[in-house]
C-alpha atoms as an extended CHARMM CRD file, in Angstrom:
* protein
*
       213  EXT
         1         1  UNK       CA              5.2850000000       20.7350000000      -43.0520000000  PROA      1               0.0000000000
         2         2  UNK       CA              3.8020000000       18.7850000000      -45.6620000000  PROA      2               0.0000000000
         3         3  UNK       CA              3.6170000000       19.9110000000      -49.1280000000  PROA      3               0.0000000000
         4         4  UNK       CA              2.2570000000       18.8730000000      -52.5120000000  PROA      4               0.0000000000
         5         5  UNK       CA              4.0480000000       19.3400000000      -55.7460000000  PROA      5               0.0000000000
         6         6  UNK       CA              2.9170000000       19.2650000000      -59.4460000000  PROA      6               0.0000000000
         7         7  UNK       CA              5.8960000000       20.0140000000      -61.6870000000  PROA      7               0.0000000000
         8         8  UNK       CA              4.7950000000       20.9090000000      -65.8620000000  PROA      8               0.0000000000
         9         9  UNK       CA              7.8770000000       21.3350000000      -68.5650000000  PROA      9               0.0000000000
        10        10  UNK       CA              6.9250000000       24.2830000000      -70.7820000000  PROA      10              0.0000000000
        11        11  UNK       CA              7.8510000000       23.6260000000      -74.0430000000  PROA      11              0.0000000000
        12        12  UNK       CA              9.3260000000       26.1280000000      -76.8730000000  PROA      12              0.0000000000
        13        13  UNK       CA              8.6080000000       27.1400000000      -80.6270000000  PROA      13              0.0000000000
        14        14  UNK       CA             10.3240000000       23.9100000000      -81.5070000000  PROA      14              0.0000000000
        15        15  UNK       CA              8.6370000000       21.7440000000      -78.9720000000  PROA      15              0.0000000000
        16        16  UNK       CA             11.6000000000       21.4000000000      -76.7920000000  PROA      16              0.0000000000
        17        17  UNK       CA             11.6300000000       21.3660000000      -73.0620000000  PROA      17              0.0000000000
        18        18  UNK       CA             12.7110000000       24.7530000000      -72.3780000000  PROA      18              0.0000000000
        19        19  UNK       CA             12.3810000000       25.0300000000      -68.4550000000  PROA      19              0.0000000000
        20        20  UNK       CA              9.1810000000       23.6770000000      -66.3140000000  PROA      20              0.0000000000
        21        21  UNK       CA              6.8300000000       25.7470000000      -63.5750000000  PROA      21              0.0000000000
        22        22  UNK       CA              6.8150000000       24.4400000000      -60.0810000000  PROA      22              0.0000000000
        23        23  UNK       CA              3.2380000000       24.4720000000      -58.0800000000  PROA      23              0.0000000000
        24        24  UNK       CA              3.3250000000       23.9190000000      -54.1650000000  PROA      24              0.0000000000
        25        25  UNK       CA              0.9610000000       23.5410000000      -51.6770000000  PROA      25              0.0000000000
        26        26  UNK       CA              1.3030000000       23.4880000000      -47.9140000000  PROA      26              0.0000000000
        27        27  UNK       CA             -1.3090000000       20.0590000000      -47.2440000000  PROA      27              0.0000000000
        28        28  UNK       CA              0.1980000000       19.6200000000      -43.4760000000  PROA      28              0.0000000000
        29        29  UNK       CA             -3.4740000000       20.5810000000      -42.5020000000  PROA      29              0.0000000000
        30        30  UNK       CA             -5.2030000000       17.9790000000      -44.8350000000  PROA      30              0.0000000000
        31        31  UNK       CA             -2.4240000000       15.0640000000      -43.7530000000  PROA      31              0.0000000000
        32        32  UNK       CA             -2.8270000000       15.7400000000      -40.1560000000  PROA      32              0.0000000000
        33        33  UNK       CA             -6.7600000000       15.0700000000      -40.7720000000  PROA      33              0.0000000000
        34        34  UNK       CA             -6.0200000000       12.1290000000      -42.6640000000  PROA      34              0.0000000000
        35        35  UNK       CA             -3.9630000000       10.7820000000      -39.6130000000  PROA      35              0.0000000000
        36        36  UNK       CA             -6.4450000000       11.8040000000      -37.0870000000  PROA      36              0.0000000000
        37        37  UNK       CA             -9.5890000000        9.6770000000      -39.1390000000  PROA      37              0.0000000000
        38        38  UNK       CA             -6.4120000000        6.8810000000      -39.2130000000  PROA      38              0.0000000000
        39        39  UNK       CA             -6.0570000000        7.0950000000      -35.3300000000  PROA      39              0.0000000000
        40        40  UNK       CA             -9.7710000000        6.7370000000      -34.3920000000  PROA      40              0.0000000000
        41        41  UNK       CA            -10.7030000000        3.8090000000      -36.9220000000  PROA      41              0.0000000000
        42        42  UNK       CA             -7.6700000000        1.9650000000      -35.1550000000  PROA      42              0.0000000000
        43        43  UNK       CA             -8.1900000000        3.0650000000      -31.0030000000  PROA      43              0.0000000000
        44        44  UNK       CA            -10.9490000000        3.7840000000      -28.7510000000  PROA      44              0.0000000000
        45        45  UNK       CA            -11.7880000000        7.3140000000      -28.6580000000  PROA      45              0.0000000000
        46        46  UNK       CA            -12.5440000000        7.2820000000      -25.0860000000  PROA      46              0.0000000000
        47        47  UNK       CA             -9.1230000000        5.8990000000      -23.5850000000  PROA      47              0.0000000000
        48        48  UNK       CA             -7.0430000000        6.2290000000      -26.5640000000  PROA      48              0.0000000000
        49        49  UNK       CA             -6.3000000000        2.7110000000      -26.0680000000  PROA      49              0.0000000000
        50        50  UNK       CA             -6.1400000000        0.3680000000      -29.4450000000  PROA      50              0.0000000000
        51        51  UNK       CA             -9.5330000000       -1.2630000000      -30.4650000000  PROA      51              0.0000000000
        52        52  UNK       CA            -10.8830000000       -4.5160000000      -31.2800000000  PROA      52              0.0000000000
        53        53  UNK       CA             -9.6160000000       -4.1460000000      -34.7750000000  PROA      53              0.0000000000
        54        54  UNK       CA             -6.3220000000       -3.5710000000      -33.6000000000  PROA      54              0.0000000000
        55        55  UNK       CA             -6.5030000000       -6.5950000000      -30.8740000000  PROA      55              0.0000000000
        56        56  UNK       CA             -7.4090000000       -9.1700000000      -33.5230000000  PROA      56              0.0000000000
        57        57  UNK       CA             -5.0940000000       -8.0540000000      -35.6680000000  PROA      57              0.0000000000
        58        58  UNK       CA             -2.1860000000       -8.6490000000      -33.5400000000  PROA      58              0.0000000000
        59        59  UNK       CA             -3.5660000000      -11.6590000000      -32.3690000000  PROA      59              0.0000000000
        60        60  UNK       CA             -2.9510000000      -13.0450000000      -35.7220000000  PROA      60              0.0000000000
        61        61  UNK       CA              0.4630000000      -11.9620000000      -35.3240000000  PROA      61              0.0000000000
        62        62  UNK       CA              1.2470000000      -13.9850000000      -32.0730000000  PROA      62              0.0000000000
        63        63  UNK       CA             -0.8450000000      -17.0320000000      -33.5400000000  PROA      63              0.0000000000
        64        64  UNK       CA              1.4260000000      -17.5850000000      -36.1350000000  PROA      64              0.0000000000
        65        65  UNK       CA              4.2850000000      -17.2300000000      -33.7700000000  PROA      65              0.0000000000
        66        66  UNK       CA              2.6910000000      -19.5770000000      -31.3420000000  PROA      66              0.0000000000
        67        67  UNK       CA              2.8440000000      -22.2070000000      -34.3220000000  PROA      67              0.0000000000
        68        68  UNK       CA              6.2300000000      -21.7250000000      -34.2240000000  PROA      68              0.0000000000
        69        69  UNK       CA              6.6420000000      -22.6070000000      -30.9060000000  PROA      69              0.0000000000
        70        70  UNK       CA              6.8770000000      -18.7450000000      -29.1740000000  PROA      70              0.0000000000
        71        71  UNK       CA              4.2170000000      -18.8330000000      -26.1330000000  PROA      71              0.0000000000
        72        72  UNK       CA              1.5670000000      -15.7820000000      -25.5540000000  PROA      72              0.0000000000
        73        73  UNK       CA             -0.9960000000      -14.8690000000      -23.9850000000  PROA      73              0.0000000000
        74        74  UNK       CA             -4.3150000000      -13.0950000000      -23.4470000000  PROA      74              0.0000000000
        75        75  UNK       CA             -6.1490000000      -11.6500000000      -21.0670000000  PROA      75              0.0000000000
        76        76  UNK       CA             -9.6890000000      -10.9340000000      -20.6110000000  PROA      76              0.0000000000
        77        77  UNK       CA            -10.3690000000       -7.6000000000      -18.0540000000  PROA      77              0.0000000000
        78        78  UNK       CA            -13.7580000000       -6.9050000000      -16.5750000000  PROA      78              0.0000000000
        79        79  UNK       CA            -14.1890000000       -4.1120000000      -14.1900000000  PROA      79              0.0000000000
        80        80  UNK       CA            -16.6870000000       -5.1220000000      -11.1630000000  PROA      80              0.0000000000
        81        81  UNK       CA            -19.6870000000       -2.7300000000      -10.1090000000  PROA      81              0.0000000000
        82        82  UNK       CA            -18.6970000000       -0.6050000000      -12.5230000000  PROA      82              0.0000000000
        83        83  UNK       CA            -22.4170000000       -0.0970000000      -13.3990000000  PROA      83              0.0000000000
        84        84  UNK       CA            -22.6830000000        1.0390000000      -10.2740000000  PROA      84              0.0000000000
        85        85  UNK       CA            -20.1770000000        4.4020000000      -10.6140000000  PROA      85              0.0000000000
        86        86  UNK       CA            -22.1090000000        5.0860000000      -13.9640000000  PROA      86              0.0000000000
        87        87  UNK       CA            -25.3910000000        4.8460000000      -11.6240000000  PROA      87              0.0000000000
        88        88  UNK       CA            -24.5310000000        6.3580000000       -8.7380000000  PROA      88              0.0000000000
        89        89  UNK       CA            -22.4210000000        9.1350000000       -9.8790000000  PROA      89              0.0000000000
        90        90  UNK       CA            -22.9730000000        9.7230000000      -13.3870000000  PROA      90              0.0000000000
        91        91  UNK       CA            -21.2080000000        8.8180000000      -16.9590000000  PROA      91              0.0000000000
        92        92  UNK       CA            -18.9370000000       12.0420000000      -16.8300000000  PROA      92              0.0000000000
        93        93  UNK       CA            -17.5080000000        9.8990000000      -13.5260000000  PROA      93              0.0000000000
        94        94  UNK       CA            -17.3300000000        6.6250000000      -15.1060000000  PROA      94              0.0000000000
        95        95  UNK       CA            -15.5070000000        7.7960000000      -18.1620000000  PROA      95              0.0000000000
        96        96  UNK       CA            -13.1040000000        9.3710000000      -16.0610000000  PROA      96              0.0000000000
        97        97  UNK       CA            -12.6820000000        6.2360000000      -14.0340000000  PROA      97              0.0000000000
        98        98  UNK       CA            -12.1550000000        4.2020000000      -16.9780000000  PROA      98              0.0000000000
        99        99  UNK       CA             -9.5390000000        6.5790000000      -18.2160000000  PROA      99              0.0000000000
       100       100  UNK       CA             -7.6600000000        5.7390000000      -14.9220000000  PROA      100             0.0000000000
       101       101  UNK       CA             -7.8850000000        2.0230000000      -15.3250000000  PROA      101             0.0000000000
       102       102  UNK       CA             -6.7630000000        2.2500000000      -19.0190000000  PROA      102             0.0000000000
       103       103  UNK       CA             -3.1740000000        3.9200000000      -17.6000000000  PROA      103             0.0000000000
       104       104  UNK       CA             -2.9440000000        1.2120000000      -14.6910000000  PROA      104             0.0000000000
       105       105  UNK       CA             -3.2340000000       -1.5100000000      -16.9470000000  PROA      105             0.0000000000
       106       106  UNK       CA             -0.6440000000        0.6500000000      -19.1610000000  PROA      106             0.0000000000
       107       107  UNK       CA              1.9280000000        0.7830000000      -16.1320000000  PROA      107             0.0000000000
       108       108  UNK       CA              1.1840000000       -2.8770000000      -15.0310000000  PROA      108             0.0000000000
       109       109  UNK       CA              2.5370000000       -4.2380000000      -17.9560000000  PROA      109             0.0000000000
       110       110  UNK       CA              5.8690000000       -3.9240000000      -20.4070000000  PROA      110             0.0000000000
       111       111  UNK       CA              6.6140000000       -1.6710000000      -22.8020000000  PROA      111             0.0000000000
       112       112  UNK       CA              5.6630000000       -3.8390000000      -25.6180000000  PROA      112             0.0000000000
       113       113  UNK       CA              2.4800000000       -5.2900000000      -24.5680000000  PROA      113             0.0000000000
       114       114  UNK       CA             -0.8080000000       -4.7330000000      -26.3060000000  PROA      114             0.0000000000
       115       115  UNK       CA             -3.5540000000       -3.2740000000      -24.1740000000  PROA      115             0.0000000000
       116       116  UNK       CA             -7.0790000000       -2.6190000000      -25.9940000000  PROA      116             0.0000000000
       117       117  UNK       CA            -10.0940000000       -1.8560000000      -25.2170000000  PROA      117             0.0000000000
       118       118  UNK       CA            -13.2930000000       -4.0620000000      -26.8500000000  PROA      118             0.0000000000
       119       119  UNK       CA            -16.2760000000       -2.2120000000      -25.4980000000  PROA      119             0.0000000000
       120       120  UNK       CA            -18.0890000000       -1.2210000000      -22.4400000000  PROA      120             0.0000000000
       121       121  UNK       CA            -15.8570000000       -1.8650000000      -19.7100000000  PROA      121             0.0000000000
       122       122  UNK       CA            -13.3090000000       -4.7030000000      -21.0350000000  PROA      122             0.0000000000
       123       123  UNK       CA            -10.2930000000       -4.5630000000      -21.8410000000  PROA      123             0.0000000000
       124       124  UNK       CA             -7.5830000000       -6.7130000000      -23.1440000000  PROA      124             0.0000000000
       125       125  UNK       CA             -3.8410000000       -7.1710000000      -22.5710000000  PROA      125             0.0000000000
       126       126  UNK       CA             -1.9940000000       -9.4090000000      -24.6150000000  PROA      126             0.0000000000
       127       127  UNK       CA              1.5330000000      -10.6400000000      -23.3060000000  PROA      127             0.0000000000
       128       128  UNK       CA              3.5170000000      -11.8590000000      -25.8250000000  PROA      128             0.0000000000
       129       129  UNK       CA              6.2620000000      -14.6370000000      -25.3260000000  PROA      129             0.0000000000
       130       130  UNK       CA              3.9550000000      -15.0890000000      -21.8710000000  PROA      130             0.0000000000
       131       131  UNK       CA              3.4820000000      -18.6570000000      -20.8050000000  PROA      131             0.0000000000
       132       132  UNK       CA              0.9630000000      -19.6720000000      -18.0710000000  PROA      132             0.0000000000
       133       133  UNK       CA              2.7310000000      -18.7180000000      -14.7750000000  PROA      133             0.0000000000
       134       134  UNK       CA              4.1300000000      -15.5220000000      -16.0540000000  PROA      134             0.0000000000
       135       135  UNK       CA              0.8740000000      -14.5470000000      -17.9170000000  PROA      135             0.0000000000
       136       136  UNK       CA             -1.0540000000      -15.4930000000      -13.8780000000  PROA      136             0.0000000000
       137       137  UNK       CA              1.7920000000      -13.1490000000      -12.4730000000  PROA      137             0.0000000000
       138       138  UNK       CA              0.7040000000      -10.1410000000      -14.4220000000  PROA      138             0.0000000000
       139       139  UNK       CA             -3.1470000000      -11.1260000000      -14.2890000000  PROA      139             0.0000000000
       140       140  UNK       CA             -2.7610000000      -10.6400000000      -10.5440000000  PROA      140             0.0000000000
       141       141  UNK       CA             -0.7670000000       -7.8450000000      -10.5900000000  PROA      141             0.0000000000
       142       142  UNK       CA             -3.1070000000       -5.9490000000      -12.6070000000  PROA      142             0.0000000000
       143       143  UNK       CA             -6.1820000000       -7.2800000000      -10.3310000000  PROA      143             0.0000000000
       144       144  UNK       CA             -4.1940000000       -6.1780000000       -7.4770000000  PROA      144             0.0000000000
       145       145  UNK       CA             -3.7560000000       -2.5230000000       -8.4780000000  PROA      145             0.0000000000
       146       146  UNK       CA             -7.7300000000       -2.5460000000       -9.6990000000  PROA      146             0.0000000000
       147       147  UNK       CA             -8.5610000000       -3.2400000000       -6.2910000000  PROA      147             0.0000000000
       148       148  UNK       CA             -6.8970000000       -0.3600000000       -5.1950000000  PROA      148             0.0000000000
       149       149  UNK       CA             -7.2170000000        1.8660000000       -7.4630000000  PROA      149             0.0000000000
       150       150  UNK       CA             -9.5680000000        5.0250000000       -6.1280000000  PROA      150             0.0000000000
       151       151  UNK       CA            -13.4800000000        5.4580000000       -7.3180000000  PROA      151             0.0000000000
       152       152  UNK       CA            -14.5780000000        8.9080000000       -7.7390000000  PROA      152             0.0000000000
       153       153  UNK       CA            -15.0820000000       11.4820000000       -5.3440000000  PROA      153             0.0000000000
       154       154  UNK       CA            -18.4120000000       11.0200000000       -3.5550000000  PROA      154             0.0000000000
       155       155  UNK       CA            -19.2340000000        7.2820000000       -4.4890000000  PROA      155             0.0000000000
       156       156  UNK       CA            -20.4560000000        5.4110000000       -2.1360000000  PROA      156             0.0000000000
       157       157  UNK       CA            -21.1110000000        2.1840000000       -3.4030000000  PROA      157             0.0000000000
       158       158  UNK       CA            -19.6750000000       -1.3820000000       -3.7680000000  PROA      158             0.0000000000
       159       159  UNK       CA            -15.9230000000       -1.2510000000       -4.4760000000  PROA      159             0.0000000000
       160       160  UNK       CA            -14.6680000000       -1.3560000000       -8.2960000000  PROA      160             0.0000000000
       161       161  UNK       CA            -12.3530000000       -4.1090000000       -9.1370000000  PROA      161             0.0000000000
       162       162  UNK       CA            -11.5840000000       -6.3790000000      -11.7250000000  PROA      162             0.0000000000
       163       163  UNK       CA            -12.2840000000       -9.9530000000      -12.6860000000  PROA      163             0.0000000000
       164       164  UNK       CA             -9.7800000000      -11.7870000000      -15.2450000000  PROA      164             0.0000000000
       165       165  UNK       CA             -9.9770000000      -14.4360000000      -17.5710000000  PROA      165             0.0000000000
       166       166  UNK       CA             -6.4020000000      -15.6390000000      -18.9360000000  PROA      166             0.0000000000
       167       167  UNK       CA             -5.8290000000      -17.9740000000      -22.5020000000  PROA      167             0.0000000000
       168       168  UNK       CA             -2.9000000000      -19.3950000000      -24.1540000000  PROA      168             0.0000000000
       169       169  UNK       CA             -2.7310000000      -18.4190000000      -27.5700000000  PROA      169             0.0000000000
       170       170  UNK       CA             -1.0990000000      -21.5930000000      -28.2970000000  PROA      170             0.0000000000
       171       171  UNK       CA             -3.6360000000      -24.4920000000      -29.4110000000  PROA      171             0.0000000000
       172       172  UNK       CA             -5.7920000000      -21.8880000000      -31.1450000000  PROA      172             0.0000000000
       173       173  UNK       CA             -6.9200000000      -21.4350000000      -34.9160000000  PROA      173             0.0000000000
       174       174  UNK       CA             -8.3150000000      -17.5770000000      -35.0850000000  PROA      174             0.0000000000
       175       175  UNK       CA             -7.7720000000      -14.5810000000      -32.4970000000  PROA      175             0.0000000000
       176       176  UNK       CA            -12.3270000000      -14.9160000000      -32.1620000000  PROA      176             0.0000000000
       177       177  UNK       CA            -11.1410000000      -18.5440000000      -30.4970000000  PROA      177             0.0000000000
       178       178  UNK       CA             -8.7390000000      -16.6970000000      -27.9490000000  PROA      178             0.0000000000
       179       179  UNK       CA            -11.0110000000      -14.4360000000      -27.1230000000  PROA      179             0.0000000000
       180       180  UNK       CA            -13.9510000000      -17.3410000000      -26.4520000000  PROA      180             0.0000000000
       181       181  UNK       CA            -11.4440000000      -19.0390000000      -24.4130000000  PROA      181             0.0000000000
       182       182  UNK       CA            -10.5610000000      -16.4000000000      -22.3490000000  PROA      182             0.0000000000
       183       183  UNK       CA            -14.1860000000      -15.2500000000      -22.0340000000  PROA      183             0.0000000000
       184       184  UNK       CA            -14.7340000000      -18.6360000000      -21.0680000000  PROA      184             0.0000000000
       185       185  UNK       CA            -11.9720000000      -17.8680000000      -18.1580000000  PROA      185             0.0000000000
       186       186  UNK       CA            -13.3640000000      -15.1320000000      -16.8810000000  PROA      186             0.0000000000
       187       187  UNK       CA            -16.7860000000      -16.6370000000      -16.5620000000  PROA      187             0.0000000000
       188       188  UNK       CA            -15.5930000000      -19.2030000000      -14.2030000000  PROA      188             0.0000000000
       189       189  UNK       CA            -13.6390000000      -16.5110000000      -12.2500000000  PROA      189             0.0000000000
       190       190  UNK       CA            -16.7830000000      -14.7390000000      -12.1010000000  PROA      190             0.0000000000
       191       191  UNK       CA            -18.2450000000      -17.7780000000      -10.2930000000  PROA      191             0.0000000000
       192       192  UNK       CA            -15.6500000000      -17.8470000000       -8.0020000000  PROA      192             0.0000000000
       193       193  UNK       CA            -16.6940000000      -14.6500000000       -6.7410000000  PROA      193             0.0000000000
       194       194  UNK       CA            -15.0320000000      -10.7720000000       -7.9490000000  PROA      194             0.0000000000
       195       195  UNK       CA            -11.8430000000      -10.2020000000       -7.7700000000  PROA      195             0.0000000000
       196       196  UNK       CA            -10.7270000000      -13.2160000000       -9.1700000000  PROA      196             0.0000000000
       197       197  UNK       CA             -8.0350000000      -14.6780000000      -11.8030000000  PROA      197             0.0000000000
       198       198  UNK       CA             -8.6350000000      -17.9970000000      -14.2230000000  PROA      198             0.0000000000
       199       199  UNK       CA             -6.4770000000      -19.2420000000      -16.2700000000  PROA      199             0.0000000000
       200       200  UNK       CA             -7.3390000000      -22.0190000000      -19.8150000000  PROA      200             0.0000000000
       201       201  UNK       CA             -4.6220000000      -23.5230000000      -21.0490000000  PROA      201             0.0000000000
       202       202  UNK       CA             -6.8110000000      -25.1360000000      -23.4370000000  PROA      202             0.0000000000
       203       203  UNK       CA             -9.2410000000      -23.6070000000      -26.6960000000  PROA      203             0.0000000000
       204       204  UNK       CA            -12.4500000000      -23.6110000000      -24.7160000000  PROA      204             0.0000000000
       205       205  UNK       CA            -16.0390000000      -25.7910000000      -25.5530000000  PROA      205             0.0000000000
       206       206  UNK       CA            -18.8950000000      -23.7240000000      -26.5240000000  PROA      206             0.0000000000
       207       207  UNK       CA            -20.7610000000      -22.7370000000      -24.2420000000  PROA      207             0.0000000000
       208       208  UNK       CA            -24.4070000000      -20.9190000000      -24.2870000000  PROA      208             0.0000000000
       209       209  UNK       CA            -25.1140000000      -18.0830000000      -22.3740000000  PROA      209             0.0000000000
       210       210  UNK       CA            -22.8810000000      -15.3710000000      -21.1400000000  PROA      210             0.0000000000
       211       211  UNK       CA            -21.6170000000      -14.7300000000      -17.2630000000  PROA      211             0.0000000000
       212       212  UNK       CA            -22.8170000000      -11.0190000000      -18.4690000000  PROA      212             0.0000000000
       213       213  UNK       CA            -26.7170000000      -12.4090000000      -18.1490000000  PROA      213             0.0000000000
């Protein structure tokens, strides 16, 4: 347990230190609170999965390695007709399913790798010391178990899948310029059709609009 201490010397006649008094109280309650407001301000309550705080903060991390010549990687996750689950069979059903896809993309990737969630249903996984062939290896590995991954009892709608956009940290100046590249990504392998993996090895234009519209 966790305790709290306040220690007072008790003087004498003479104004000497003659012993002190000892107050303790058990705070394990209080520090356990503390963590838990710690926990949520840092990772999506839904999934448990680190937010976009957390994200950006590491991509600073692997930006400043990247300047020193370590490669890395990001990539963009977008579930496909997953409007449709929340339509068709309700929110309690969606959350569940998005539950699921936050421990695949857990198991699809190593021990040390980042994966976040950034709102609605995206998610991020970054890969550090990644280049562009290994960081396409995992992208399709993950969009292979999303496409098999089972919907929700009763659903009978399109199948639920994921589209991913991949960047290379490298060539970038802030973790919001990974993030437009690899949102850039996944636009065009939304174009392509669902399903689909693109990869930017380069900081991406600006663009207007979003593949979202």
């Amino acid at each position: 347990y966790v305790e709290d201490q306040t220690i007072t010397p008790v003087r004498d006649e003479n104004g000497e230190v003659a012993h002190f008094v000892s107050v303790k109280r058990d705070i394990t309650r209080r520090k356990r609170y503390e963590e838990a407001i710690v926990h949520l301000s840092r990772h999506d309550p839904l999934t448990d999965l680190p937010n976009r705080r957390v994200v950006e903060e590491d991509l600073v991390r692997l930006l400043a390695r990247a300047e020193r010549g370590l490669p890395s990687a990001l990539l963009l996750v977008d579930l496909d007709n997953f409007k449709e689950v929340n339509d068709r069979s309700g929110h309690g059903s969606g959350d569940s399913l998005l539950r699921a896809f936050a421990r695949l993309f857990l198991d699809a990737v190593r021990p040390g790798d980042l994966v976040g969630r950034i709102g609605g249903d995206e998610f991020v996984i970054l890969l550090e010391g990644a280049g562009a062939e290994e960081a396409r290896a995992v992208a399709d590995r993950v969009r292979d178990r999303a496409a098999a991954l089972a919907t929700p009892e009763g659903y009978d709608g399109p199948a639920v899948g994921a589209s991913i956009g991949v960047a290379l940290v490298a060539g970038h100046a802030q973790p919001a310029d990974v993030l437009a590249t690899a949102d850039a990504a996944l636009y065009d392998a939304k174009s392509e059709g669902k399903g689909r993996v693109s990869v930017r090895t380069r900081p991406a234009p600006p663009r207007s609009g979003s593949w979202k519209a």
